[in-house]
Amino acid sequence: MNDLDKQFFESAVARDVKTMRAALEAGANVDVVNGDRRTALMRVSKRGYEEVVEVLFEYNARVNLLDKNNKTALMGASKNNHYNIVELLLKHDAVVNQSDYRGRTALMRAAFLGHLHVVELLVENGADINIADEKGRTALMDSVIAFKVDVIKYLLTQGAQINAQDYNGVTSLMRASFGGYPELVQLLLDAGADKRIVDHENQLAIHYVRTNNFEVLKPLLKVEEQ
């Protein structure tokens, strides 16, 4: 990174639009990367600097570059709930289903943290709800683990595969049972979760319930009417 590029990069991260613009006009590389292969667009998208993002796009910043961990600007903005920036990035053709080195997408990050409006925006722009990461976990599983009920309900209305299993055979219902969330267990059962599925160790959802958690056991023990 030469001196001009360094001036540009540092001023962008410092939210100094005037200095940043001057450096770009002088020929700084808008897509220059730091030691982690992160661009200014990645850094400011994650921080929520909307006005800086807009200027970077004036100078044709590339939206889909990957850092050393295959993370994008969209992933950072989605994780930190910067709705307006997510919207901007998508308008500039951000790849919504790009995955990082662990197979995790922008949607998974937003779902796990309960950022419902960002989740909705990503899905409306083509995010695949049922993509699985390197462990076989989906956005629905992430939202169940984190007990983000609004996100869970939304994903279910959008076609999330409720009985999907990760690479250990674990389902969302099993995770909810282990977490001790009776209302979530009931929600998943009502939405079609199959309590008869077994994991790779032949364990049912009921086996995931912690000792003496009778409120979680009740819906799992209930005999369905024929």
CSV table of C-alpha atoms in Angstrom, one decimal:
chain,number,residue,atom,x,y,z
A,1,MET,CA,0.0,0.0,0.0
A,2,ASN,CA,1.6,3.3,-1.1
A,3,ASP,CA,1.3,6.6,0.8
A,4,LEU,CA,-1.7,7.8,-1.3
A,5,ASP,CA,-3.6,4.5,-0.9
A,6,LYS,CA,-2.8,4.6,2.8
A,7,GLN,CA,-4.1,8.1,3.1
A,8,PHE,CA,-7.3,7.1,1.3
A,9,PHE,CA,-7.8,3.9,3.4
A,10,GLU,CA,-7.2,5.6,6.8
A,11,SER,CA,-9.4,8.6,6.0
A,12,ALA,CA,-12.3,6.2,4.9
A,13,VAL,CA,-12.1,4.3,8.1
A,14,ALA,CA,-11.9,7.6,10.0
A,15,ARG,CA,-15.1,8.7,8.3
A,16,ASP,CA,-13.1,11.7,6.8
A,17,VAL,CA,-15.0,12.0,3.5
A,18,LYS,CA,-13.2,15.2,2.4
A,19,THR,CA,-9.7,13.7,2.7
A,20,MET,CA,-10.8,10.4,1.3
A,21,ARG,CA,-12.4,12.0,-1.8
A,22,ALA,CA,-9.2,14.1,-2.3
A,23,ALA,CA,-7.1,11.0,-2.2
A,24,LEU,CA,-9.3,9.2,-4.7
A,25,GLU,CA,-9.2,12.2,-7.0
A,26,ALA,CA,-5.4,12.1,-6.8
A,27,GLY,CA,-5.5,8.5,-8.0
A,28,ALA,CA,-5.7,6.3,-4.9
A,29,ASN,CA,-6.9,2.8,-5.5
A,30,VAL,CA,-10.5,2.5,-4.2
A,31,ASP,CA,-10.1,-1.3,-3.8
A,32,VAL,CA,-6.7,-1.3,-2.1
A,33,VAL,CA,-6.5,-3.9,0.7
A,34,ASN,CA,-4.9,-4.1,4.1
A,35,GLY,CA,-2.9,-7.0,5.6
A,36,ASP,CA,-6.1,-9.0,6.0
A,37,ARG,CA,-7.1,-8.3,2.4
A,38,ARG,CA,-10.0,-6.1,3.6
A,39,THR,CA,-11.0,-3.1,1.5
A,40,ALA,CA,-12.2,0.2,2.7
A,41,LEU,CA,-15.7,-0.8,1.6
A,42,MET,CA,-15.6,-3.9,3.9
A,43,ARG,CA,-14.4,-1.9,6.9
A,44,VAL,CA,-16.9,1.0,6.6
A,45,SER,CA,-19.8,-1.3,5.7
A,46,LYS,CA,-19.2,-3.2,8.9
A,47,ARG,CA,-19.0,0.0,10.9
A,48,GLY,CA,-22.2,1.5,9.4
A,49,TYR,CA,-20.7,4.5,7.7
A,50,GLU,CA,-23.4,5.0,5.1
A,51,GLU,CA,-22.1,8.2,3.6
A,52,VAL,CA,-18.6,6.8,3.1
A,53,VAL,CA,-20.1,3.7,1.4
A,54,GLU,CA,-22.0,6.0,-1.0
A,55,VAL,CA,-18.8,7.9,-1.9
A,56,LEU,CA,-16.9,4.6,-2.5
A,57,PHE,CA,-19.5,3.5,-4.9
A,58,GLU,CA,-19.1,6.9,-6.8
A,59,TYR,CA,-15.6,5.7,-7.4
A,60,ASN,CA,-16.7,2.2,-8.5
A,61,ALA,CA,-15.6,0.3,-5.5
A,62,ARG,CA,-16.0,-3.5,-6.1
A,63,VAL,CA,-18.7,-4.9,-3.9
A,64,ASN,CA,-17.9,-8.6,-4.1
A,65,LEU,CA,-14.2,-8.7,-3.2
A,66,LEU,CA,-13.3,-11.3,-0.5
A,67,ASP,CA,-11.0,-10.9,2.5
A,68,LYS,CA,-8.5,-13.6,3.7
A,69,ASN,CA,-11.5,-15.5,5.2
A,70,ASN,CA,-13.7,-15.1,2.2
A,71,LYS,CA,-15.9,-12.6,3.9
A,72,THR,CA,-17.6,-9.7,2.0
A,73,ALA,CA,-18.8,-6.2,2.8
A,74,LEU,CA,-22.4,-7.6,2.8
A,75,MET,CA,-21.5,-10.1,5.5
A,76,GLY,CA,-20.1,-7.4,7.8
A,77,ALA,CA,-23.1,-5.0,7.3
A,78,SER,CA,-25.6,-7.8,7.8
A,79,LYS,CA,-23.9,-9.0,11.0
A,80,ASN,CA,-24.0,-5.6,12.5
A,81,ASN,CA,-27.6,-4.8,11.5
A,82,HIS,CA,-26.8,-1.9,9.1
A,83,TYR,CA,-30.0,-2.1,7.1
A,84,ASN,CA,-29.4,0.9,4.9
A,85,ILE,CA,-25.9,-0.3,4.0
A,86,VAL,CA,-27.1,-3.8,3.3
A,87,GLU,CA,-29.7,-2.3,0.9
A,88,LEU,CA,-27.0,-0.2,-0.8
A,89,LEU,CA,-24.7,-3.1,-1.3
A,90,LEU,CA,-27.5,-5.2,-2.7
A,91,LYS,CA,-28.4,-2.4,-5.1
A,92,HIS,CA,-24.8,-2.5,-6.3
A,93,ASP,CA,-25.1,-6.3,-7.0
A,94,ALA,CA,-23.6,-7.8,-3.9
A,95,VAL,CA,-23.7,-11.6,-4.2
A,96,VAL,CA,-26.2,-12.4,-1.5
A,97,ASN,CA,-25.4,-16.1,-1.2
A,98,GLN,CA,-21.6,-15.8,-1.0
A,99,SER,CA,-20.2,-18.0,1.8
A,100,ASP,CA,-17.1,-17.5,3.9
A,101,TYR,CA,-14.4,-20.0,4.7
A,102,ARG,CA,-16.7,-21.8,7.1
A,103,GLY,CA,-19.6,-21.9,4.6
A,104,ARG,CA,-21.5,-19.1,6.4
A,105,THR,CA,-23.6,-16.5,4.6
A,106,ALA,CA,-24.8,-13.0,5.3
A,107,LEU,CA,-28.2,-14.5,6.1
A,108,MET,CA,-26.9,-16.9,8.7
A,109,ARG,CA,-25.1,-14.0,10.5
A,110,ALA,CA,-28.2,-11.9,10.5
A,111,ALA,CA,-30.5,-14.8,11.6
A,112,PHE,CA,-28.2,-15.8,14.5
A,113,LEU,CA,-28.2,-12.3,15.8
A,114,GLY,CA,-31.9,-11.7,15.4
A,115,HIS,CA,-31.7,-8.9,12.8
A,116,LEU,CA,-35.2,-9.6,11.4
A,117,HIS,CA,-35.4,-6.6,9.0
A,118,VAL,CA,-32.0,-7.5,7.5
A,119,VAL,CA,-33.1,-11.1,7.2
A,120,GLU,CA,-36.2,-10.1,5.4
A,121,LEU,CA,-34.2,-7.8,3.1
A,122,LEU,CA,-31.7,-10.5,2.2
A,123,VAL,CA,-34.5,-13.1,1.5
A,124,GLU,CA,-36.3,-10.6,-0.6
A,125,ASN,CA,-33.1,-10.2,-2.6
A,126,GLY,CA,-32.6,-13.9,-3.2
A,127,ALA,CA,-30.9,-15.2,-0.1
A,128,ASP,CA,-31.2,-19.0,0.0
A,129,ILE,CA,-32.8,-19.9,3.3
A,130,ASN,CA,-31.7,-23.5,3.2
A,131,ILE,CA,-28.0,-23.3,2.4
A,132,ALA,CA,-25.9,-25.1,5.0
A,133,ASP,CA,-22.5,-24.2,6.4
A,134,GLU,CA,-19.5,-26.5,6.9
A,135,LYS,CA,-21.3,-28.1,9.9
A,136,GLY,CA,-24.5,-28.6,8.0
A,137,ARG,CA,-26.2,-25.8,9.9
A,138,THR,CA,-28.8,-23.6,8.3
A,139,ALA,CA,-30.1,-20.1,9.1
A,140,LEU,CA,-33.1,-21.6,10.8
A,141,MET,CA,-30.9,-23.7,13.1
A,142,ASP,CA,-28.8,-20.6,13.9
A,143,SER,CA,-31.9,-18.7,14.9
A,144,VAL,CA,-33.1,-21.6,17.0
A,145,ILE,CA,-29.8,-21.8,18.8
A,146,ALA,CA,-30.0,-18.1,19.6
A,147,PHE,CA,-33.7,-18.3,20.4
A,148,LYS,CA,-34.6,-15.5,17.9
A,149,VAL,CA,-38.3,-16.3,17.7
A,150,ASP,CA,-39.3,-13.6,15.2
A,151,VAL,CA,-36.7,-14.7,12.8
A,152,ILE,CA,-37.7,-18.3,13.2
A,153,LYS,CA,-41.3,-17.5,12.4
A,154,TYR,CA,-40.3,-15.5,9.4
A,155,LEU,CA,-38.0,-18.2,8.0
A,156,LEU,CA,-40.7,-20.8,8.4
A,157,THR,CA,-43.1,-18.7,6.3
A,158,GLN,CA,-40.5,-18.5,3.6
A,159,GLY,CA,-39.9,-22.2,3.2
A,160,ALA,CA,-37.2,-23.1,5.7
A,161,GLN,CA,-36.7,-26.8,5.9
A,162,ILE,CA,-37.9,-27.5,9.4
A,163,ASN,CA,-36.6,-31.1,9.5
A,164,ALA,CA,-33.2,-30.4,8.0
A,165,GLN,CA,-30.4,-32.2,9.8
A,166,ASP,CA,-26.8,-31.0,10.3
A,167,TYR,CA,-23.8,-33.2,9.8
A,168,ASN,CA,-24.4,-34.9,13.1
A,169,GLY,CA,-28.0,-35.5,12.3
A,170,VAL,CA,-29.2,-32.8,14.7
A,171,THR,CA,-32.5,-30.9,13.8
A,172,SER,CA,-33.9,-27.6,14.9
A,173,LEU,CA,-36.3,-29.4,17.2
A,174,MET,CA,-33.4,-31.2,18.9
A,175,ARG,CA,-31.6,-27.8,19.4
A,176,ALA,CA,-34.8,-26.2,20.9
A,177,SER,CA,-35.3,-29.2,23.2
A,178,PHE,CA,-31.7,-29.0,24.4
A,179,GLY,CA,-32.0,-25.2,24.9
A,180,GLY,CA,-35.0,-25.7,27.2
A,181,TYR,CA,-37.4,-23.5,25.3
A,182,PRO,CA,-40.9,-25.0,25.6
A,183,GLU,CA,-42.7,-22.4,23.6
A,184,LEU,CA,-40.1,-22.8,20.8
A,185,VAL,CA,-40.5,-26.6,20.9
A,186,GLN,CA,-44.3,-26.2,20.6
A,187,LEU,CA,-43.8,-23.6,17.7
A,188,LEU,CA,-41.7,-26.0,15.8
A,189,LEU,CA,-44.0,-29.0,16.4
A,190,ASP,CA,-47.0,-26.9,15.2
A,191,ALA,CA,-45.0,-26.0,12.1
A,192,GLY,CA,-44.3,-29.6,11.2
A,193,ALA,CA,-41.2,-30.6,13.0
A,194,ASP,CA,-40.9,-34.4,13.2
A,195,LYS,CA,-40.0,-35.5,16.8
A,196,ARG,CA,-39.4,-39.1,15.5
A,197,ILE,CA,-36.3,-38.1,13.6
A,198,VAL,CA,-33.1,-39.5,15.1
A,199,ASP,CA,-29.6,-38.1,15.0
A,200,HIS,CA,-26.4,-40.1,14.0
A,201,GLU,CA,-26.3,-41.5,17.6
A,202,ASN,CA,-29.9,-42.7,17.3
A,203,GLN,CA,-31.1,-40.0,19.7
A,204,LEU,CA,-34.6,-38.4,19.5
A,205,ALA,CA,-35.4,-34.8,20.3
A,206,ILE,CA,-36.7,-36.0,23.7
A,207,HIS,CA,-33.3,-37.3,24.5
A,208,TYR,CA,-31.9,-33.7,24.2
A,209,VAL,CA,-34.1,-32.4,27.0
A,210,ARG,CA,-32.2,-31.6,30.1
A,211,THR,CA,-33.0,-33.3,33.4
A,212,ASN,CA,-36.4,-32.4,35.0
A,213,ASN,CA,-37.4,-29.9,32.3
A,214,PHE,CA,-41.0,-31.1,32.2
A,215,GLU,CA,-42.3,-28.1,30.3
A,216,VAL,CA,-40.2,-29.1,27.3
A,217,LEU,CA,-41.0,-32.8,27.8
A,218,LYS,CA,-44.8,-32.2,27.6
A,219,PRO,CA,-45.2,-31.4,23.9
A,220,LEU,CA,-42.6,-34.1,23.0
A,221,LEU,CA,-44.5,-36.8,25.0
A,222,LYS,CA,-47.9,-35.8,23.7
A,223,VAL,CA,-49.6,-38.5,21.7
A,224,GLU,CA,-51.0,-37.1,18.5
A,225,GLU,CA,-54.7,-37.7,17.9
A,226,GLN,CA,-55.3,-40.2,15.1
